[in-house]
Amino acid sequence: MSSPQDNPRNSPLISAAALRDLLDQQTGPRVTVLDVRYRLGGPAGPDEHAAGHVPGAAYVDLDRDLAAPPATSPDGGGRHPLPEAADFEAAMRRLGVDDDRPVVVYDDWSGLAAGRAWWLLRHHGHRDVRVLDGGWAAWLRAGGPVETTDTVDTAPVEPTPGGFTASPGEMPVVPLGSVLDVDVLVDARAPERYRGEVEPMDPVAGHVPGAVNVPTGANLSDDGTFRDADALRETYASVGAVPGADVAAYCGSGVTACHDVLAMEVAGVRAALYVGSWSEWSADPDRPVERG
């Protein structure tokens, strides 16, 4: 696969301090900030957003805006299929995204949901999308201002509609029929799920034959920010994911694998995404499974 596309800011990440500077310099809508707070079994994202968010940030609903409805057939795309391009375009326009204005996305889930938003925007052709490194916690640690919309005196964030044009195909994907052909297939799930010791979501435990495990936690430092490029490069090189290699990543449903894709982008490795991931693969009992 090719090397990472040029990014106008040279990184898919932005620090809280840099985002503060960017917002402080604004005299108009120079950057669009999207709040993608979402956690399985965690607090409701809209409530968290209303209680406090980066000023001007619009709330993104992962299930509604960043995925199509779950597929029920064994080869239908899994729990979080890609949204139709027209639907994604409409959602991003509603949230104020423009083609020529930088976008910063953040969450409070270690970058797992924000990574999906980053990947989808890049996949659909936006050239300047970055993830807030360390997310909401990093913003608060940096003393970033907090805007609330949870009282009768404050209105919800309603951005001016944007003019984003979705042109899918800018980030590589691996279809179901080609998964076993990938040279380095990275499983982003927790080690116990990869080994098949537990499976809380899907009908079969285990992993795609030949896959190697780099759980998303391996991408982060103790403070929740991404490890530096050299450290990430070493981690992924240890499983064969190096620049120029044929690399893809998957997870349970195609959301958290974007975190590994993002980490590899930081490390200079272009990786494809297997969108259907384990939720699609395990839906057919005839597909091979490895454990251990």
JSON list of C-alpha atoms in Angstrom, two decimals, residues 42-227:
[
{"chain": "A", "resi": 42, "resn": "GLY", "atom": "CA", "xyz": [-21.17, 4.83, 29.27]},
{"chain": "A", "resi": 43, "resn": "PRO", "atom": "CA", "xyz": [-22.96, 8.14, 29.84]},
{"chain": "A", "resi": 44, "resn": "ALA", "atom": "CA", "xyz": [-25.22, 9.41, 27.07]},
{"chain": "A", "resi": 45, "resn": "GLY", "atom": "CA", "xyz": [-23.20, 11.53, 24.68]},
{"chain": "A", "resi": 46, "resn": "PRO", "atom": "CA", "xyz": [-25.78, 14.29, 24.18]},
{"chain": "A", "resi": 47, "resn": "ASP", "atom": "CA", "xyz": [-26.10, 14.76, 27.94]},
{"chain": "A", "resi": 48, "resn": "GLU", "atom": "CA", "xyz": [-22.32, 14.94, 28.34]},
{"chain": "A", "resi": 49, "resn": "HIS", "atom": "CA", "xyz": [-22.14, 17.44, 25.48]},
{"chain": "A", "resi": 50, "resn": "ALA", "atom": "CA", "xyz": [-24.85, 19.62, 27.00]},
{"chain": "A", "resi": 51, "resn": "ALA", "atom": "CA", "xyz": [-23.08, 19.63, 30.35]},
{"chain": "A", "resi": 52, "resn": "GLY", "atom": "CA", "xyz": [-19.83, 20.87, 28.82]},
{"chain": "A", "resi": 53, "resn": "HIS", "atom": "CA", "xyz": [-17.98, 20.91, 25.49]},
{"chain": "A", "resi": 54, "resn": "VAL", "atom": "CA", "xyz": [-15.31, 22.73, 23.52]},
{"chain": "A", "resi": 55, "resn": "PRO", "atom": "CA", "xyz": [-16.86, 26.09, 22.59]},
{"chain": "A", "resi": 56, "resn": "GLY", "atom": "CA", "xyz": [-18.79, 25.84, 19.34]},
{"chain": "A", "resi": 57, "resn": "ALA", "atom": "CA", "xyz": [-18.43, 22.07, 19.06]},
{"chain": "A", "resi": 58, "resn": "ALA", "atom": "CA", "xyz": [-21.43, 20.34, 17.50]},
{"chain": "A", "resi": 59, "resn": "TYR", "atom": "CA", "xyz": [-22.43, 16.92, 18.78]},
{"chain": "A", "resi": 60, "resn": "VAL", "atom": "CA", "xyz": [-21.99, 13.91, 16.47]},
{"chain": "A", "resi": 61, "resn": "ASP", "atom": "CA", "xyz": [-24.09, 10.80, 17.07]},
{"chain": "A", "resi": 62, "resn": "LEU", "atom": "CA", "xyz": [-21.90, 7.83, 16.15]},
{"chain": "A", "resi": 63, "resn": "ASP", "atom": "CA", "xyz": [-24.74, 5.40, 15.46]},
{"chain": "A", "resi": 64, "resn": "ARG", "atom": "CA", "xyz": [-26.75, 7.91, 13.42]},
{"chain": "A", "resi": 65, "resn": "ASP", "atom": "CA", "xyz": [-24.08, 10.01, 11.71]},
{"chain": "A", "resi": 66, "resn": "LEU", "atom": "CA", "xyz": [-21.05, 7.69, 11.41]},
{"chain": "A", "resi": 67, "resn": "ALA", "atom": "CA", "xyz": [-22.66, 4.35, 10.54]},
{"chain": "A", "resi": 68, "resn": "ALA", "atom": "CA", "xyz": [-25.48, 2.75, 8.63]},
{"chain": "A", "resi": 69, "resn": "PRO", "atom": "CA", "xyz": [-27.97, 0.56, 10.51]},
{"chain": "A", "resi": 70, "resn": "PRO", "atom": "CA", "xyz": [-26.55, -2.78, 11.68]},
{"chain": "A", "resi": 71, "resn": "ALA", "atom": "CA", "xyz": [-26.57, -5.52, 9.05]},
{"chain": "A", "resi": 72, "resn": "THR", "atom": "CA", "xyz": [-28.24, -8.83, 9.80]},
{"chain": "A", "resi": 73, "resn": "SER", "atom": "CA", "xyz": [-26.90, -11.03, 6.99]},
{"chain": "A", "resi": 74, "resn": "PRO", "atom": "CA", "xyz": [-23.52, -12.81, 7.36]},
{"chain": "A", "resi": 75, "resn": "ASP", "atom": "CA", "xyz": [-21.93, -10.63, 4.69]},
{"chain": "A", "resi": 76, "resn": "GLY", "atom": "CA", "xyz": [-23.91, -7.45, 5.21]},
{"chain": "A", "resi": 77, "resn": "GLY", "atom": "CA", "xyz": [-21.32, -5.26, 6.94]},
{"chain": "A", "resi": 78, "resn": "GLY", "atom": "CA", "xyz": [-21.58, -6.01, 10.65]},
{"chain": "A", "resi": 79, "resn": "ARG", "atom": "CA", "xyz": [-22.77, -3.81, 13.51]},
{"chain": "A", "resi": 80, "resn": "HIS", "atom": "CA", "xyz": [-21.43, -0.50, 12.18]},
{"chain": "A", "resi": 81, "resn": "PRO", "atom": "CA", "xyz": [-21.43, -0.54, 8.37]},
{"chain": "A", "resi": 82, "resn": "LEU", "atom": "CA", "xyz": [-20.24, 2.53, 6.53]},
{"chain": "A", "resi": 83, "resn": "PRO", "atom": "CA", "xyz": [-22.97, 5.11, 5.98]},
{"chain": "A", "resi": 84, "resn": "GLU", "atom": "CA", "xyz": [-24.04, 5.82, 2.44]},
{"chain": "A", "resi": 85, "resn": "ALA", "atom": "CA", "xyz": [-21.98, 8.69, 1.03]},
{"chain": "A", "resi": 86, "resn": "ALA", "atom": "CA", "xyz": [-25.06, 10.87, 0.56]},
{"chain": "A", "resi": 87, "resn": "ASP", "atom": "CA", "xyz": [-26.14, 10.28, 4.16]},
{"chain": "A", "resi": 88, "resn": "PHE", "atom": "CA", "xyz": [-22.67, 11.04, 5.51]},
{"chain": "A", "resi": 89, "resn": "GLU", "atom": "CA", "xyz": [-22.44, 14.18, 3.39]},
{"chain": "A", "resi": 90, "resn": "ALA", "atom": "CA", "xyz": [-25.80, 15.40, 4.68]},
{"chain": "A", "resi": 91, "resn": "ALA", "atom": "CA", "xyz": [-24.79, 14.72, 8.29]},
{"chain": "A", "resi": 92, "resn": "MET", "atom": "CA", "xyz": [-21.48, 16.55, 7.95]},
{"chain": "A", "resi": 93, "resn": "ARG", "atom": "CA", "xyz": [-23.12, 19.52, 6.23]},
{"chain": "A", "resi": 94, "resn": "ARG", "atom": "CA", "xyz": [-25.69, 19.70, 9.05]},
{"chain": "A", "resi": 95, "resn": "LEU", "atom": "CA", "xyz": [-22.78, 19.77, 11.52]},
{"chain": "A", "resi": 96, "resn": "GLY", "atom": "CA", "xyz": [-21.11, 22.66, 9.72]},
{"chain": "A", "resi": 97, "resn": "VAL", "atom": "CA", "xyz": [-18.32, 20.83, 7.87]},
{"chain": "A", "resi": 98, "resn": "ASP", "atom": "CA", "xyz": [-16.89, 22.51, 4.78]},
{"chain": "A", "resi": 99, "resn": "ASP", "atom": "CA", "xyz": [-14.39, 21.13, 2.28]},
{"chain": "A", "resi": 100, "resn": "ASP", "atom": "CA", "xyz": [-11.85, 23.90, 2.82]},
{"chain": "A", "resi": 101, "resn": "ARG", "atom": "CA", "xyz": [-12.08, 24.38, 6.60]},
{"chain": "A", "resi": 102, "resn": "PRO", "atom": "CA", "xyz": [-10.06, 22.27, 9.06]},
{"chain": "A", "resi": 103, "resn": "VAL", "atom": "CA", "xyz": [-11.98, 19.85, 11.27]},
{"chain": "A", "resi": 104, "resn": "VAL", "atom": "CA", "xyz": [-11.00, 18.73, 14.78]},
{"chain": "A", "resi": 105, "resn": "VAL", "atom": "CA", "xyz": [-12.81, 15.79, 16.37]},
{"chain": "A", "resi": 106, "resn": "TYR", "atom": "CA", "xyz": [-12.68, 14.66, 19.99]},
{"chain": "A", "resi": 107, "resn": "ASP", "atom": "CA", "xyz": [-14.30, 12.27, 22.44]},
{"chain": "A", "resi": 108, "resn": "ASP", "atom": "CA", "xyz": [-13.90, 11.00, 26.01]},
{"chain": "A", "resi": 109, "resn": "TRP", "atom": "CA", "xyz": [-13.31, 7.37, 24.98]},
{"chain": "A", "resi": 110, "resn": "SER", "atom": "CA", "xyz": [-9.54, 7.32, 24.39]},
{"chain": "A", "resi": 111, "resn": "GLY", "atom": "CA", "xyz": [-10.02, 8.55, 20.82]},
{"chain": "A", "resi": 112, "resn": "LEU", "atom": "CA", "xyz": [-11.95, 5.44, 19.76]},
{"chain": "A", "resi": 113, "resn": "ALA", "atom": "CA", "xyz": [-15.06, 7.25, 18.53]},
{"chain": "A", "resi": 114, "resn": "ALA", "atom": "CA", "xyz": [-13.13, 10.30, 17.31]},
{"chain": "A", "resi": 115, "resn": "GLY", "atom": "CA", "xyz": [-10.94, 7.96, 15.29]},
{"chain": "A", "resi": 116, "resn": "ARG", "atom": "CA", "xyz": [-14.00, 6.69, 13.41]},
{"chain": "A", "resi": 117, "resn": "ALA", "atom": "CA", "xyz": [-15.03, 10.29, 12.61]},
{"chain": "A", "resi": 118, "resn": "TRP", "atom": "CA", "xyz": [-11.48, 11.12, 11.48]},
{"chain": "A", "resi": 119, "resn": "TRP", "atom": "CA", "xyz": [-11.35, 8.04, 9.26]},
{"chain": "A", "resi": 120, "resn": "LEU", "atom": "CA", "xyz": [-14.75, 8.65, 7.65]},
{"chain": "A", "resi": 121, "resn": "LEU", "atom": "CA", "xyz": [-13.99, 12.29, 6.88]},
{"chain": "A", "resi": 122, "resn": "ARG", "atom": "CA", "xyz": [-10.62, 11.37, 5.39]},
{"chain": "A", "resi": 123, "resn": "HIS", "atom": "CA", "xyz": [-12.16, 8.47, 3.49]},
{"chain": "A", "resi": 124, "resn": "HIS", "atom": "CA", "xyz": [-14.76, 10.82, 2.01]},
{"chain": "A", "resi": 125, "resn": "GLY", "atom": "CA", "xyz": [-12.14, 13.27, 0.83]},
{"chain": "A", "resi": 126, "resn": "HIS", "atom": "CA", "xyz": [-11.64, 15.89, 3.55]},
{"chain": "A", "resi": 127, "resn": "ARG", "atom": "CA", "xyz": [-7.97, 16.82, 3.53]},
{"chain": "A", "resi": 128, "resn": "ASP", "atom": "CA", "xyz": [-7.51, 18.45, 6.95]},
{"chain": "A", "resi": 129, "resn": "VAL", "atom": "CA", "xyz": [-9.00, 16.40, 9.79]},
{"chain": "A", "resi": 130, "resn": "ARG", "atom": "CA", "xyz": [-7.31, 15.93, 13.14]},
{"chain": "A", "resi": 131, "resn": "VAL", "atom": "CA", "xyz": [-8.10, 14.17, 16.39]},
{"chain": "A", "resi": 132, "resn": "LEU", "atom": "CA", "xyz": [-7.71, 16.10, 19.63]},
{"chain": "A", "resi": 133, "resn": "ASP", "atom": "CA", "xyz": [-4.88, 14.19, 21.30]},
{"chain": "A", "resi": 134, "resn": "GLY", "atom": "CA", "xyz": [-6.07, 13.04, 24.72]},
{"chain": "A", "resi": 135, "resn": "GLY", "atom": "CA", "xyz": [-9.63, 14.10, 24.02]},
{"chain": "A", "resi": 136, "resn": "TRP", "atom": "CA", "xyz": [-11.92, 15.88, 26.45]},
{"chain": "A", "resi": 137, "resn": "ALA", "atom": "CA", "xyz": [-9.70, 15.08, 29.44]},
{"chain": "A", "resi": 138, "resn": "ALA", "atom": "CA", "xyz": [-6.70, 16.73, 27.76]},
{"chain": "A", "resi": 139, "resn": "TRP", "atom": "CA", "xyz": [-8.82, 19.78, 26.96]},
{"chain": "A", "resi": 140, "resn": "LEU", "atom": "CA", "xyz": [-9.79, 20.15, 30.62]},
{"chain": "A", "resi": 141, "resn": "ARG", "atom": "CA", "xyz": [-6.19, 19.58, 31.80]},
{"chain": "A", "resi": 142, "resn": "ALA", "atom": "CA", "xyz": [-5.03, 22.35, 29.47]},
{"chain": "A", "resi": 143, "resn": "GLY", "atom": "CA", "xyz": [-7.54, 24.75, 30.99]},
{"chain": "A", "resi": 144, "resn": "GLY", "atom": "CA", "xyz": [-9.57, 24.96, 27.81]},
{"chain": "A", "resi": 145, "resn": "PRO", "atom": "CA", "xyz": [-12.78, 26.96, 28.07]},
{"chain": "A", "resi": 146, "resn": "VAL", "atom": "CA", "xyz": [-15.99, 24.97, 28.49]},
{"chain": "A", "resi": 147, "resn": "GLU", "atom": "CA", "xyz": [-19.30, 25.85, 26.91]},
{"chain": "A", "resi": 148, "resn": "THR", "atom": "CA", "xyz": [-22.56, 24.43, 28.28]},
{"chain": "A", "resi": 149, "resn": "THR", "atom": "CA", "xyz": [-26.02, 24.09, 26.78]},
{"chain": "A", "resi": 150, "resn": "ASP", "atom": "CA", "xyz": [-27.83, 22.34, 29.63]},
{"chain": "A", "resi": 151, "resn": "THR", "atom": "CA", "xyz": [-29.86, 25.23, 31.00]},
{"chain": "A", "resi": 152, "resn": "VAL", "atom": "CA", "xyz": [-32.93, 27.05, 29.73]},
{"chain": "A", "resi": 153, "resn": "ASP", "atom": "CA", "xyz": [-30.78, 30.12, 29.11]},
{"chain": "A", "resi": 154, "resn": "THR", "atom": "CA", "xyz": [-28.41, 28.45, 26.64]},
{"chain": "A", "resi": 155, "resn": "ALA", "atom": "CA", "xyz": [-29.32, 27.15, 23.20]},
{"chain": "A", "resi": 156, "resn": "PRO", "atom": "CA", "xyz": [-27.93, 23.94, 21.69]},
{"chain": "A", "resi": 157, "resn": "VAL", "atom": "CA", "xyz": [-25.04, 24.28, 19.28]},
{"chain": "A", "resi": 158, "resn": "GLU", "atom": "CA", "xyz": [-26.59, 24.77, 15.85]},
{"chain": "A", "resi": 159, "resn": "PRO", "atom": "CA", "xyz": [-23.76, 25.41, 13.38]},
{"chain": "A", "resi": 160, "resn": "THR", "atom": "CA", "xyz": [-24.23, 27.16, 10.09]},
{"chain": "A", "resi": 161, "resn": "PRO", "atom": "CA", "xyz": [-24.69, 24.36, 7.54]},
{"chain": "A", "resi": 162, "resn": "GLY", "atom": "CA", "xyz": [-21.53, 23.53, 5.65]},
{"chain": "A", "resi": 163, "resn": "GLY", "atom": "CA", "xyz": [-20.82, 22.65, 2.04]},
{"chain": "A", "resi": 164, "resn": "PHE", "atom": "CA", "xyz": [-18.85, 19.42, 2.46]},
{"chain": "A", "resi": 165, "resn": "THR", "atom": "CA", "xyz": [-18.81, 17.17, -0.61]},
{"chain": "A", "resi": 166, "resn": "ALA", "atom": "CA", "xyz": [-18.36, 13.47, 0.09]},
{"chain": "A", "resi": 167, "resn": "SER", "atom": "CA", "xyz": [-16.06, 11.68, -2.36]},
{"chain": "A", "resi": 168, "resn": "PRO", "atom": "CA", "xyz": [-15.44, 8.23, -0.86]},
{"chain": "A", "resi": 169, "resn": "GLY", "atom": "CA", "xyz": [-12.38, 6.17, -1.62]},
{"chain": "A", "resi": 170, "resn": "GLU", "atom": "CA", "xyz": [-9.53, 8.26, -0.21]},
{"chain": "A", "resi": 171, "resn": "MET", "atom": "CA", "xyz": [-8.73, 5.75, 2.56]},
{"chain": "A", "resi": 172, "resn": "PRO", "atom": "CA", "xyz": [-8.27, 2.07, 1.64]},
{"chain": "A", "resi": 173, "resn": "VAL", "atom": "CA", "xyz": [-10.75, -0.58, 2.70]},
{"chain": "A", "resi": 174, "resn": "VAL", "atom": "CA", "xyz": [-10.60, -4.38, 2.57]},
{"chain": "A", "resi": 175, "resn": "PRO", "atom": "CA", "xyz": [-13.75, -6.20, 1.46]},
{"chain": "A", "resi": 176, "resn": "LEU", "atom": "CA", "xyz": [-14.86, -9.38, 3.14]},
{"chain": "A", "resi": 177, "resn": "GLY", "atom": "CA", "xyz": [-13.65, -11.59, 0.30]},
{"chain": "A", "resi": 178, "resn": "SER", "atom": "CA", "xyz": [-10.09, -10.26, 0.49]},
{"chain": "A", "resi": 179, "resn": "VAL", "atom": "CA", "xyz": [-9.47, -10.32, 4.24]},
{"chain": "A", "resi": 180, "resn": "LEU", "atom": "CA", "xyz": [-7.47, -13.54, 4.20]},
{"chain": "A", "resi": 181, "resn": "ASP", "atom": "CA", "xyz": [-5.25, -12.16, 1.42]},
{"chain": "A", "resi": 182, "resn": "VAL", "atom": "CA", "xyz": [-3.89, -9.28, 3.51]},
{"chain": "A", "resi": 183, "resn": "ASP", "atom": "CA", "xyz": [-0.25, -9.79, 4.46]},
{"chain": "A", "resi": 184, "resn": "VAL", "atom": "CA", "xyz": [-0.53, -8.14, 7.90]},
{"chain": "A", "resi": 185, "resn": "LEU", "atom": "CA", "xyz": [-4.01, -8.17, 9.42]},
{"chain": "A", "resi": 186, "resn": "VAL", "atom": "CA", "xyz": [-4.10, -6.28, 12.73]},
{"chain": "A", "resi": 187, "resn": "ASP", "atom": "CA", "xyz": [-6.79, -7.11, 15.30]},
{"chain": "A", "resi": 188, "resn": "ALA", "atom": "CA", "xyz": [-7.39, -4.03, 17.47]},
{"chain": "A", "resi": 189, "resn": "ARG", "atom": "CA", "xyz": [-9.50, -5.74, 20.14]},
{"chain": "A", "resi": 190, "resn": "ALA", "atom": "CA", "xyz": [-8.47, -6.52, 23.71]},
{"chain": "A", "resi": 191, "resn": "PRO", "atom": "CA", "xyz": [-6.09, -9.50, 23.98]},
{"chain": "A", "resi": 192, "resn": "GLU", "atom": "CA", "xyz": [-8.63, -11.75, 25.69]},
{"chain": "A", "resi": 193, "resn": "ARG", "atom": "CA", "xyz": [-11.11, -11.22, 22.88]},
{"chain": "A", "resi": 194, "resn": "TYR", "atom": "CA", "xyz": [-8.42, -11.80, 20.27]},
{"chain": "A", "resi": 195, "resn": "ARG", "atom": "CA", "xyz": [-7.43, -15.06, 21.97]},
{"chain": "A", "resi": 196, "resn": "GLY", "atom": "CA", "xyz": [-11.07, -16.17, 22.11]},
{"chain": "A", "resi": 197, "resn": "GLU", "atom": "CA", "xyz": [-11.21, -16.38, 25.90]},
{"chain": "A", "resi": 198, "resn": "VAL", "atom": "CA", "xyz": [-14.24, -14.08, 26.08]},
{"chain": "A", "resi": 199, "resn": "GLU", "atom": "CA", "xyz": [-16.68, -12.68, 23.54]},
{"chain": "A", "resi": 200, "resn": "PRO", "atom": "CA", "xyz": [-19.24, -10.23, 24.93]},
{"chain": "A", "resi": 201, "resn": "MET", "atom": "CA", "xyz": [-20.75, -9.10, 21.64]},
{"chain": "A", "resi": 202, "resn": "ASP", "atom": "CA", "xyz": [-20.55, -11.64, 18.83]},
{"chain": "A", "resi": 203, "resn": "PRO", "atom": "CA", "xyz": [-21.69, -15.26, 18.36]},
{"chain": "A", "resi": 204, "resn": "VAL", "atom": "CA", "xyz": [-18.20, -16.77, 18.03]},
{"chain": "A", "resi": 205, "resn": "ALA", "atom": "CA", "xyz": [-15.01, -16.12, 20.00]},
{"chain": "A", "resi": 206, "resn": "GLY", "atom": "CA", "xyz": [-11.59, -15.92, 18.40]},
{"chain": "A", "resi": 207, "resn": "HIS", "atom": "CA", "xyz": [-9.94, -14.04, 15.56]},
{"chain": "A", "resi": 208, "resn": "VAL", "atom": "CA", "xyz": [-9.52, -14.08, 11.80]},
{"chain": "A", "resi": 209, "resn": "PRO", "atom": "CA", "xyz": [-6.89, -16.69, 10.89]},
{"chain": "A", "resi": 210, "resn": "GLY", "atom": "CA", "xyz": [-3.43, -15.18, 10.66]},
{"chain": "A", "resi": 211, "resn": "ALA", "atom": "CA", "xyz": [-4.35, -11.92, 12.38]},
{"chain": "A", "resi": 212, "resn": "VAL", "atom": "CA", "xyz": [-1.94, -10.31, 14.83]},
{"chain": "A", "resi": 213, "resn": "ASN", "atom": "CA", "xyz": [-3.06, -8.41, 17.92]},
{"chain": "A", "resi": 214, "resn": "VAL", "atom": "CA", "xyz": [-2.27, -4.76, 18.63]},
{"chain": "A", "resi": 215, "resn": "PRO", "atom": "CA", "xyz": [-4.96, -3.64, 21.09]},
{"chain": "A", "resi": 216, "resn": "THR", "atom": "CA", "xyz": [-5.87, 0.03, 20.96]},
{"chain": "A", "resi": 217, "resn": "GLY", "atom": "CA", "xyz": [-4.48, 0.56, 24.45]},
{"chain": "A", "resi": 218, "resn": "ALA", "atom": "CA", "xyz": [-0.99, -0.06, 23.05]},
{"chain": "A", "resi": 219, "resn": "ASN", "atom": "CA", "xyz": [-1.33, 3.19, 21.10]},
{"chain": "A", "resi": 220, "resn": "LEU", "atom": "CA", "xyz": [-1.64, 5.39, 24.18]},
{"chain": "A", "resi": 221, "resn": "SER", "atom": "CA", "xyz": [0.52, 6.81, 26.95]},
{"chain": "A", "resi": 222, "resn": "ASP", "atom": "CA", "xyz": [-0.58, 6.78, 30.57]},
{"chain": "A", "resi": 223, "resn": "ASP", "atom": "CA", "xyz": [-2.20, 10.21, 30.22]},
{"chain": "A", "resi": 224, "resn": "GLY", "atom": "CA", "xyz": [-4.40, 9.06, 27.34]},
{"chain": "A", "resi": 225, "resn": "THR", "atom": "CA", "xyz": [-2.48, 10.83, 24.58]},
{"chain": "A", "resi": 226, "resn": "PHE", "atom": "CA", "xyz": [-0.99, 8.91, 21.67]},
{"chain": "A", "resi": 227, "resn": "ARG", "atom": "CA", "xyz": [2.55, 7.63, 22.04]}
]
